[in-house]
Coordinates of C-alpha atoms in Angstrom, one line a residue:
Chain K
M1 CA 41.1 113.3 60.8
A2 CA 37.2 111.1 61.1
F3 CA 36.7 109.1 59.4
T4 CA 33.0 107.7 58.4
V5 CA 31.4 105.7 57.3
T6 CA 27.0 105.7 56.6
H7 CA 24.7 102.2 56.8
I8 CA 21.8 102.6 56.0
V9 CA 19.6 100.7 58.7
R10 CA 18.1 97.3 56.2
F11 CA 15.7 95.1 56.6
Q12 CA 18.2 92.1 57.0
H13 CA 19.5 94.5 60.2
C14 CA 16.2 94.3 62.2
D15 CA 14.7 91.7 64.8
P16 CA 11.5 91.2 66.6
A17 CA 11.4 94.1 68.4
E18 CA 12.1 96.0 65.0
I19 CA 15.1 97.1 66.0
V20 CA 18.5 96.6 64.8
F21 CA 20.0 93.3 67.1
Y22 CA 23.4 94.0 67.9
P23 CA 25.1 91.3 66.5
R24 CA 24.1 93.1 62.8
Y25 CA 26.0 96.0 64.2
Y26 CA 28.6 94.5 65.3
E27 CA 29.3 93.7 61.4
M28 CA 28.1 97.6 60.7
L29 CA 31.7 98.0 62.9
N30 CA 33.6 95.5 60.9
A31 CA 33.1 96.9 57.8
T32 CA 33.6 100.4 58.4
I33 CA 37.2 98.5 59.9
E34 CA 37.9 97.2 56.8
E35 CA 37.1 100.5 54.8
W36 CA 39.6 102.5 56.9
F37 CA 42.5 99.8 56.5
E38 CA 41.2 100.4 52.4
T39 CA 40.8 104.1 52.3
R40 CA 42.8 106.0 55.1
L41 CA 45.6 102.8 55.4
S42 CA 45.7 101.6 51.6
C43 CA 46.1 98.4 52.5
S44 CA 42.2 95.7 51.8
F45 CA 41.3 93.2 53.4
A46 CA 42.0 91.2 50.4
E47 CA 45.0 91.5 50.6
I48 CA 45.2 91.1 54.0
H49 CA 44.5 88.0 54.0
G50 CA 45.1 86.7 50.6
P51 CA 48.8 87.5 49.5
M52 CA 50.1 88.8 52.4
G53 CA 48.7 85.8 54.6
R54 CA 47.8 88.0 57.6
G55 CA 44.5 89.0 59.3
V56 CA 43.1 91.5 61.8
P57 CA 41.3 89.7 64.7
T58 CA 39.2 91.4 67.6
V59 CA 41.1 90.8 70.8
A60 CA 38.4 93.1 73.2
H61 CA 35.6 95.1 73.2
E62 CA 34.4 97.1 75.4
T63 CA 30.5 98.6 73.8
R64 CA 27.9 100.5 75.5
F65 CA 24.8 100.5 73.5
L66 CA 23.2 103.9 74.5
K67 CA 19.5 104.0 71.9
P68 CA 18.0 101.8 70.1
S69 CA 17.9 101.8 65.8
R70 CA 15.6 102.1 63.9
L71 CA 14.5 100.0 59.9
G72 CA 15.6 102.8 57.2
E73 CA 17.9 105.1 59.4
R74 CA 21.2 106.3 58.3
L75 CA 23.7 105.7 60.6
D76 CA 27.1 107.1 60.6
F77 CA 30.2 105.1 61.8
T78 CA 33.0 107.3 63.2
L79 CA 36.2 105.8 63.4
T80 CA 39.3 107.5 65.5
P81 CA 42.2 105.3 66.0
K82 CA 43.4 106.0 70.5
R83 CA 46.0 103.9 71.0
L84 CA 49.2 102.4 68.7
G85 CA 51.0 99.0 70.1
G86 CA 53.5 96.7 69.0
S87 CA 50.9 94.5 67.1
S88 CA 48.0 96.0 68.3
V89 CA 45.9 99.4 67.9
T90 CA 42.9 100.5 70.1
L91 CA 39.8 102.3 68.0
N92 CA 37.5 104.1 68.9
V93 CA 33.8 103.5 67.0
E94 CA 31.0 106.5 67.5
A95 CA 28.0 105.3 65.6
T96 CA 25.1 108.4 65.5
C97 CA 22.1 108.5 63.6
G98 CA 22.1 112.5 62.9
S99 CA 23.4 114.1 66.4
E100 CA 22.1 111.2 68.5
P101 CA 25.1 108.9 69.9
R102 CA 23.5 105.1 69.4
V103 CA 26.4 103.3 70.0
S104 CA 30.3 103.7 71.8
F105 CA 32.4 100.6 70.5
T106 CA 36.3 100.5 71.4
A107 CA 37.3 98.1 69.8
T108 CA 41.0 95.9 70.1
L109 CA 42.7 94.6 66.9
V110 CA 45.9 92.6 66.5
W111 CA 47.5 92.0 63.1
F112 CA 48.4 88.1 63.2
A113 CA 50.0 85.5 60.9
K114 CA 47.5 84.0 59.4
A115 CA 49.5 80.4 59.9
D116 CA 50.0 80.3 63.4
G117 CA 47.7 82.5 64.3
R118 CA 50.3 84.2 66.7
P119 CA 50.7 88.6 66.9
R120 CA 53.8 89.9 64.4
P121 CA 55.0 93.3 64.2
W122 CA 52.8 96.1 62.3
P123 CA 54.3 96.9 59.2
E124 CA 56.5 100.1 57.9
G125 CA 53.7 101.1 56.3
L126 CA 51.2 100.3 58.1
R127 CA 52.7 101.9 61.1
A128 CA 53.1 104.9 59.8
G129 CA 49.7 105.4 58.4
I130 CA 48.2 104.7 62.0
E131 CA 50.4 106.8 63.5
T132 CA 49.1 110.2 60.4
E133 CA 45.4 109.3 61.4
M134 CA 46.0 109.6 64.9
E135 CA 48.1 113.1 64.8
G136 CA 45.6 114.2 62.7
E137 CA 42.6 113.5 65.4
A138 CA 45.8 115.2 68.3
L139 CA 46.2 118.3 66.7
Chain H
M1 CA 24.0 76.7 89.8
A2 CA 25.9 77.4 86.4
F3 CA 24.3 76.9 82.8
T4 CA 25.6 75.4 79.9
V5 CA 24.5 75.6 76.0
T6 CA 27.2 74.0 73.8
H7 CA 27.5 75.6 70.1
I8 CA 28.9 73.8 67.6
V9 CA 31.3 76.1 65.1
R10 CA 29.7 75.7 61.6
F11 CA 30.5 77.2 58.2
Q12 CA 28.2 80.0 58.6
H13 CA 30.3 80.9 61.7
C14 CA 33.1 81.2 59.9
D15 CA 35.6 84.0 57.6
P16 CA 38.2 84.0 55.1
A17 CA 40.9 83.4 58.7
E18 CA 39.0 80.1 59.0
I19 CA 37.7 81.2 62.2
V20 CA 34.9 81.9 63.6
F21 CA 34.1 86.1 62.6
Y22 CA 33.2 88.0 66.0
P23 CA 29.2 88.9 65.1
R24 CA 28.8 85.2 65.4
Y25 CA 30.3 85.0 68.6
Y26 CA 27.2 87.7 69.2
E27 CA 24.9 85.6 67.6
M28 CA 25.8 82.3 70.5
L29 CA 25.7 84.5 73.0
N30 CA 22.5 85.7 72.3
A31 CA 20.8 82.1 71.9
T32 CA 22.9 81.0 74.9
I33 CA 21.1 83.9 77.0
E34 CA 17.5 82.8 74.7
E35 CA 17.7 79.4 76.3
W36 CA 19.1 81.0 79.6
F37 CA 15.3 82.9 79.7
E38 CA 13.0 80.0 78.8
T39 CA 14.9 77.1 80.6
R40 CA 15.8 78.5 83.8
L41 CA 14.1 81.6 84.3
S42 CA 10.2 79.7 82.2
C43 CA 10.3 82.4 80.3
S44 CA 10.9 82.6 76.4
F45 CA 11.7 85.6 74.0
A46 CA 8.9 84.2 72.2
E47 CA 6.4 85.4 74.9
I48 CA 8.7 87.9 75.5
H49 CA 8.3 90.2 72.7
G50 CA 4.5 88.6 71.9
P51 CA 2.4 88.5 74.5
M52 CA 4.5 90.5 77.1
G53 CA 5.1 93.3 74.6
R54 CA 9.1 93.4 76.3
G55 CA 12.1 93.2 75.0
V56 CA 16.0 92.9 76.3
P57 CA 17.9 95.0 74.1
T58 CA 21.4 94.8 76.1
V59 CA 22.6 98.1 76.6
A60 CA 26.4 97.3 77.3
H61 CA 29.2 94.4 76.4
E62 CA 32.8 94.0 77.1
T63 CA 34.4 91.1 75.7
R64 CA 38.1 89.2 75.4
F65 CA 39.0 87.3 72.5
L66 CA 41.1 84.9 74.5
K67 CA 41.9 82.3 71.7
P68 CA 40.3 82.2 67.8
S69 CA 38.0 79.3 68.1
R70 CA 37.9 76.9 63.6
L71 CA 35.5 74.8 62.3
G72 CA 34.0 72.4 63.7
E73 CA 34.7 72.6 66.9
R74 CA 32.5 72.5 70.4
L75 CA 32.3 75.3 72.4
D76 CA 30.4 75.7 74.9
F77 CA 28.8 79.2 76.3
T78 CA 28.6 79.1 80.5
L79 CA 26.8 81.7 81.6
T80 CA 25.9 83.4 85.3
P81 CA 23.8 85.8 86.8
K82 CA 26.2 88.8 88.5
R83 CA 24.3 91.5 89.0
L84 CA 20.6 92.6 89.4
G85 CA 19.4 96.0 88.7
G86 CA 15.7 97.3 89.2
S87 CA 15.1 96.9 85.4
S88 CA 18.7 95.7 84.5
V89 CA 20.6 92.4 85.2
T90 CA 24.4 91.9 84.0
L91 CA 25.6 88.3 83.3
N92 CA 28.7 86.5 82.3
V93 CA 29.4 84.2 80.1
E94 CA 32.7 82.1 79.0
A95 CA 32.5 80.2 76.3
T96 CA 35.8 77.4 76.4
C97 CA 36.8 75.0 73.7
G98 CA 37.0 71.5 76.0
S99 CA 39.3 73.4 79.1
E100 CA 40.9 76.4 76.8
P101 CA 38.6 79.5 77.5
R102 CA 37.9 81.7 74.1
V103 CA 35.8 84.1 74.9
S104 CA 34.7 86.1 78.0
F105 CA 31.5 88.4 77.7
T106 CA 30.1 90.4 80.2
A107 CA 27.0 91.1 79.0
T108 CA 24.4 94.0 80.8
L109 CA 20.4 93.2 79.4
V110 CA 17.9 95.4 80.1
W111 CA 14.3 94.3 80.5
F112 CA 11.8 97.4 78.3
A113 CA 8.6 98.3 77.1
K114 CA 8.7 97.9 72.9
A115 CA 5.6 100.4 72.6
D116 CA 7.8 103.3 73.9
G117 CA 11.3 101.9 73.7
R118 CA 12.0 102.5 77.6
P119 CA 12.9 100.0 80.5
R120 CA 10.3 98.8 83.4
P121 CA 10.6 97.2 86.2
W122 CA 11.4 93.4 86.3
P123 CA 8.5 91.5 86.8
E124 CA 7.9 89.4 90.1
G125 CA 9.0 86.0 88.3
L126 CA 11.5 86.8 86.7
R127 CA 13.1 88.9 89.5
A128 CA 13.4 85.7 91.9
G129 CA 13.8 83.4 89.3
I130 CA 17.5 86.0 88.7
E131 CA 18.2 86.0 91.8
T132 CA 17.5 82.0 92.7
E133 CA 19.9 82.0 90.4
M134 CA 22.9 83.9 91.7
E135 CA 22.4 82.4 94.9
G136 CA 23.1 79.0 93.4
E137 CA 26.0 80.6 92.6
A138 CA 27.0 82.1 95.4
L139 CA 27.0 78.9 97.0
Chain A
M1 CA 13.2 100.4 33.3
A2 CA 16.5 99.2 35.0
F3 CA 17.3 99.8 38.9
T4 CA 21.0 99.0 39.7
V5 CA 22.9 98.4 43.4
T6 CA 25.8 98.2 43.7
H7 CA 27.0 95.4 46.4
I8 CA 30.8 95.3 47.8
V9 CA 32.0 91.8 49.0
R10 CA 32.6 92.9 52.7
F11 CA 35.3 90.3 55.1
Q12 CA 31.4 89.1 56.4
H13 CA 29.8 88.3 53.5
C14 CA 33.5 85.4 53.4
D15 CA 33.3 82.0 53.9
P16 CA 36.3 79.6 54.8
A17 CA 36.2 78.9 50.9
E18 CA 37.5 82.6 50.5
I19 CA 33.8 83.2 48.6
V20 CA 30.3 84.8 49.2
F21 CA 28.3 82.1 50.9
Y22 CA 25.5 82.1 49.7
P23 CA 22.9 83.2 52.4
R24 CA 24.8 86.1 52.3
Y25 CA 24.4 86.9 48.6
Y26 CA 20.4 86.6 49.8
E27 CA 20.2 89.4 51.9
M28 CA 21.9 91.3 49.1
L29 CA 19.3 89.7 47.0
N30 CA 17.0 91.2 49.9
A31 CA 18.5 94.4 49.7
T32 CA 18.4 96.0 46.2
I33 CA 14.3 94.8 46.4
E34 CA 14.0 97.2 49.3
E35 CA 16.4 99.6 47.4
W36 CA 13.3 99.3 44.5
F37 CA 10.9 99.5 46.4
E38 CA 11.7 102.3 48.8
T39 CA 13.0 104.2 45.3
R40 CA 11.3 102.9 42.6
L41 CA 8.4 102.5 43.8
S42 CA 8.5 105.2 46.5
C43 CA 7.0 102.4 50.1
S44 CA 9.6 101.8 51.9
F45 CA 10.0 98.7 54.5
A46 CA 9.9 100.6 57.3
E47 CA 6.3 102.1 55.9
I48 CA 5.4 98.5 54.4
H49 CA 6.5 96.7 58.0
G50 CA 5.3 99.9 60.0
P51 CA 2.3 102.3 59.5
M52 CA 0.7 99.4 56.7
G53 CA 1.3 96.3 58.8
R54 CA 2.5 95.0 55.4
G55 CA 5.0 92.1 54.5
V56 CA 6.5 91.3 51.6
P57 CA 7.1 87.4 52.5
T58 CA 9.2 85.5 49.5
V59 CA 7.4 82.6 48.4
A60 CA 9.6 80.9 45.8
H61 CA 13.6 81.3 44.3
E62 CA 15.3 79.8 41.6
T63 CA 18.8 80.7 41.6
R64 CA 22.0 79.8 39.7
F65 CA 25.3 80.8 41.1
L66 CA 27.9 81.1 38.2
K67 CA 30.6 82.0 39.4
P68 CA 32.2 82.6 42.8
S69 CA 32.5 86.3 44.1
R70 CA 36.0 87.1 45.8
L71 CA 36.7 89.1 48.8
G72 CA 37.0 93.3 47.8
E73 CA 35.2 92.6 44.7
R74 CA 31.9 95.1 43.5
L75 CA 28.7 93.6 42.3
D76 CA 26.0 94.7 40.1
F77 CA 22.7 94.0 41.3
T78 CA 20.4 94.7 38.4
L79 CA 16.3 94.1 39.4
T80 CA 14.2 93.6 36.7
P81 CA 9.8 93.0 37.5
K82 CA 9.1 90.2 35.2
R83 CA 5.7 89.0 36.4
L84 CA 2.3 91.0 37.8
G85 CA -0.5 88.5 39.5
G86 CA -3.2 89.7 41.9
S87 CA -1.4 90.3 45.7
S88 CA 2.6 88.4 44.3
V89 CA 5.5 90.0 42.1
T90 CA 7.9 87.4 40.2
L91 CA 11.8 89.5 39.6
N92 CA 14.7 89.0 38.0
V93 CA 18.0 90.0 39.6
E94 CA 21.0 89.2 37.8
A95 CA 24.6 89.7 39.9
T96 CA 27.6 90.8 37.5
C97 CA 31.3 91.5 38.5
G98 CA 32.1 93.8 35.3
S99 CA 31.0 92.6 32.1
E100 CA 30.6 88.6 34.8
P101 CA 27.6 86.9 35.5
R102 CA 28.1 85.6 38.2
V103 CA 24.3 84.9 40.4
S104 CA 21.0 84.8 38.6
F105 CA 17.9 84.9 40.6
T106 CA 14.8 84.9 40.3
A107 CA 11.9 85.7 43.3
T108 CA 8.7 85.6 43.9
L109 CA 7.0 87.8 46.6
V110 CA 4.2 88.5 48.5
W111 CA 2.0 91.3 49.6
F112 CA 1.0 89.8 53.1
A113 CA -0.6 91.7 56.2
K114 CA 0.6 91.1 59.3
A115 CA -2.0 90.5 61.4
D116 CA -3.2 88.0 59.7
G117 CA 0.3 86.3 57.6
R118 CA -2.2 86.6 54.6
P119 CA -2.0 88.0 50.7
R120 CA -3.5 91.4 50.3
P121 CA -4.5 92.6 46.6
W122 CA -1.8 95.6 46.4
P123 CA -2.4 98.4 47.3
E124 CA -3.4 100.7 43.5
G125 CA -0.1 103.1 44.3
L126 CA 2.0 100.2 44.5
R127 CA 0.6 97.9 41.2
A128 CA 0.5 101.2 38.9
G129 CA 3.8 101.9 40.0
I130 CA 5.5 98.3 39.8
E131 CA 3.6 98.2 36.0
T132 CA 5.7 100.9 34.6
E133 CA 8.9 99.7 36.1
M134 CA 7.5 96.3 33.6
E135 CA 6.5 98.9 30.8
G136 CA 10.0 100.7 30.9
E137 CA 11.3 96.9 30.3
A138 CA 8.9 95.9 27.7
L139 CA 9.7 98.9 25.3
Chain I
M1 CA 16.8 56.4 54.8
A2 CA 16.2 59.9 55.8
F3 CA 18.6 62.1 58.0
T4 CA 16.7 64.7 59.5
V5 CA 18.6 67.9 61.9
T6 CA 16.2 69.7 64.1
H7 CA 16.5 74.1 64.1
I8 CA 14.7 76.0 66.7
V9 CA 14.0 79.4 65.5
R10 CA 16.0 81.9 67.5
F11 CA 15.6 85.4 67.9
Q12 CA 18.6 85.8 65.7
H13 CA 16.1 84.2 62.8
C14 CA 13.4 86.6 62.6
D15 CA 12.5 90.0 61.4
P16 CA 10.8 92.9 62.1
A17 CA 7.6 91.0 60.8
E18 CA 8.5 88.7 63.4
I19 CA 9.1 84.9 60.8
V20 CA 12.2 84.3 59.7
F21 CA 14.4 85.8 57.3
Y22 CA 14.8 83.7 54.8
P23 CA 18.8 83.9 54.2
R24 CA 18.7 82.6 58.1
Y25 CA 16.7 79.7 56.3
Y26 CA 19.5 78.8 53.8
E27 CA 21.7 78.6 57.1
M28 CA 20.0 76.1 58.5
L29 CA 19.7 75.1 54.8
N30 CA 23.7 74.9 55.0
A31 CA 24.0 73.2 58.4
T32 CA 21.7 70.2 57.4
I33 CA 23.8 69.7 54.7
E34 CA 27.1 70.1 57.1
E35 CA 25.6 67.8 59.5
W36 CA 24.7 64.8 56.8
F37 CA 28.8 65.3 55.6
E38 CA 29.8 64.6 58.8
T39 CA 27.6 62.4 60.0
R40 CA 26.5 60.5 57.1
L41 CA 29.6 60.5 54.5
S42 CA 31.7 60.8 57.6
C43 CA 33.7 63.7 56.1
S44 CA 33.6 67.1 58.1
F45 CA 33.5 70.5 56.9
A46 CA 36.4 70.9 58.5
E47 CA 38.2 68.2 56.3
I48 CA 36.7 69.0 53.5
H49 CA 38.0 73.3 53.2
G50 CA 41.5 72.2 55.3
P51 CA 43.7 69.2 54.7
M52 CA 41.6 68.3 51.6
G53 CA 41.9 72.0 50.3
R54 CA 38.6 71.3 49.0
G55 CA 34.6 72.4 48.9
V56 CA 31.2 72.1 48.1
P57 CA 30.1 75.3 46.7
T58 CA 26.4 75.8 45.9
V59 CA 25.1 75.6 41.9
A60 CA 21.5 76.4 42.3
H61 CA 18.5 76.5 44.0
E62 CA 15.0 76.1 44.0
T63 CA 13.1 76.6 47.0
R64 CA 9.7 77.4 48.0
F65 CA 8.5 78.7 51.0
L66 CA 5.4 77.5 51.6
K67 CA 4.0 79.2 55.5
P68 CA 6.0 81.9 57.7
S69 CA 7.7 79.9 61.3
R70 CA 7.8 82.1 64.4
L71 CA 10.7 82.4 67.1
G72 CA 10.7 79.9 69.3
E73 CA 8.9 76.5 66.8
R74 CA 11.1 74.0 66.2
L75 CA 11.7 72.5 62.6
D76 CA 12.7 69.0 61.4
F77 CA 14.8 69.9 58.6
T78 CA 14.7 66.3 56.4
L79 CA 17.5 65.6 53.8
T80 CA 17.1 63.2 50.8
P81 CA 20.2 62.5 47.4
K82 CA 18.0 62.5 44.5
R83 CA 20.6 62.5 41.4
L84 CA 24.5 62.1 41.4
G85 CA 26.7 63.4 39.0
G86 CA 30.1 63.3 37.7
S87 CA 31.5 66.4 40.6
S88 CA 27.3 67.6 41.7
V89 CA 24.8 66.1 43.7
T90 CA 21.5 67.4 44.1
L91 CA 19.6 67.5 47.4
N92 CA 16.0 67.7 48.2
V93 CA 15.6 69.1 51.7
E94 CA 11.5 69.3 53.0
A95 CA 11.5 71.6 56.0
T96 CA 8.2 70.6 58.3
C97 CA 7.3 71.7 61.8
G98 CA 5.2 69.4 63.2
S99 CA 3.1 67.5 60.0
E100 CA 3.5 71.1 58.5
P101 CA 5.4 71.6 55.5
R102 CA 7.5 75.4 56.0
V103 CA 9.9 75.0 52.8
S104 CA 10.8 73.4 50.1
F105 CA 14.7 73.6 49.2
T106 CA 16.2 72.1 45.6
A107 CA 20.2 72.2 46.0
T108 CA 22.8 71.3 43.3
L109 CA 25.4 71.2 44.8
V110 CA 29.4 70.7 43.1
W111 CA 32.7 69.3 45.0
F112 CA 35.4 72.1 43.8
A113 CA 38.8 72.3 44.3
K114 CA 39.6 75.5 45.8
A115 CA 43.6 76.1 44.5
D116 CA 41.8 76.9 40.8
G117 CA 37.9 77.0 41.9
R118 CA 37.1 73.7 39.2
P119 CA 35.2 70.7 40.2
R120 CA 36.5 67.3 40.2
P121 CA 35.0 64.4 40.5
W122 CA 33.9 62.7 43.5
P123 CA 36.3 60.9 46.0
E124 CA 35.0 57.2 45.4
G125 CA 34.4 56.7 49.5
L126 CA 31.6 60.3 48.9
R127 CA 30.2 58.7 46.0
A128 CA 30.2 55.1 47.0
G129 CA 27.8 56.8 50.6
I130 CA 26.0 59.1 48.4
E131 CA 24.7 55.7 46.6
T132 CA 24.5 53.9 49.5
E133 CA 22.4 56.8 51.0
M134 CA 20.3 56.9 47.4
E135 CA 19.3 53.2 48.0
G136 CA 18.3 53.5 50.9
E137 CA 15.9 56.2 50.1
A138 CA 15.2 54.0 47.0
L139 CA 13.6 51.1 49.3

């Protein structure tokens, strides 16, 4: 059950080469993950970083920038969870413009406590939610 | 001959988890590469994107975020070129705080023409400059 | 005829004080103006900065930050043109969360040529479009 | 006793019009204020937002963008405190490139408690420090 968020390439994303500046792609990636947590896992970043005292920092990226994106284009970011660990999750996110691939991200995140900056096991609800998302994918 | 740029973690880099937000690390990475071109290869981004009509977009990243960085810390970004292709270069950049590793980046860039967005062979001066940087490393 | 764009406060907008970092408000402001040009004036920033060879840089801001905004909140940015000059326009943009005012912006933009960085008279279509927007307001 | 910080216009600051995108000027402004607190008032943002539990959000801006700035230019941001209130301070910051004025900022900040988001009187040390900076100016 793929999850897709559309980002429009705005002026703020573009550099003097008139293409998306890559740190801005990572902002779009982060916003996609944020919406996925909120929509599919029923757990907003406001709850995570506020009352729960947790965070989900990224520990690894593998990214291929396949073709540049230009001002005004609509990019679909499609997220699929790939691997679930005790306190981590690896996500694949494909950014496309129409049928054309633009960026392919693999991002690994860790569930951690803000108090000591150390990983924690996923809470049961989140673990179950991610598993459901992965099963949807496997079918 | 390693090349190092120091970035201070400023308020603008930090997120509600009170650590550097990862897209900001990529801005620091980009500024490091920019200074390397200017200082070591004698070719500024202003020249590249202006009169030369060229660009050096990134085509791939492999990044490991090893430990979070906090407001006010001084991060040293040390760049070493690793592989030189006909129109590409792969760089290793290690970000450390004192002796502690924080982020390890491998970034591949391509020399391309803004007019058609297609790769071009490195100009001789740049190729020679990168080779000199790599030799310094091998010794 | 007010024009409103909704921006959700995402993680990327927030600082270690857990509120929107003000440069990010200006990104939201810019995206609002960009959508207004595209939707109401039928002139996208991609056309302006590409084929038209023009730009609309900001020459002045008066901003009052009335109350902080937090992660996950929905902010409505409502734009109203206030004054139309030969090559400039002054816009009022009010950002609210529900009925609560958050930020009040007055921004003056200038229509300029990228070639020489100097102002140009508004093209007739844009001038007429802005006047229509202002009349809607006056009624 | 003016306080000046130099910012180099990097690729990350520039937009498709090949000039500094104005939200990036506000990041430079904020970094300037941050260094002023640290250097002249001996109070770092890390201390303020960490152990002190305080913040200094901006409540008002008046900004004039006088001339565009381009990739590779060196901008000097010169800060002068203008008005000190019970829990606020108004700063003038002039950004210049050589002798050419580029941006003129007036920014009002408030000393506030993160716990309740309400203003607090300046601590004695900070008040005295700002007064000293203002006297230096008046001489």
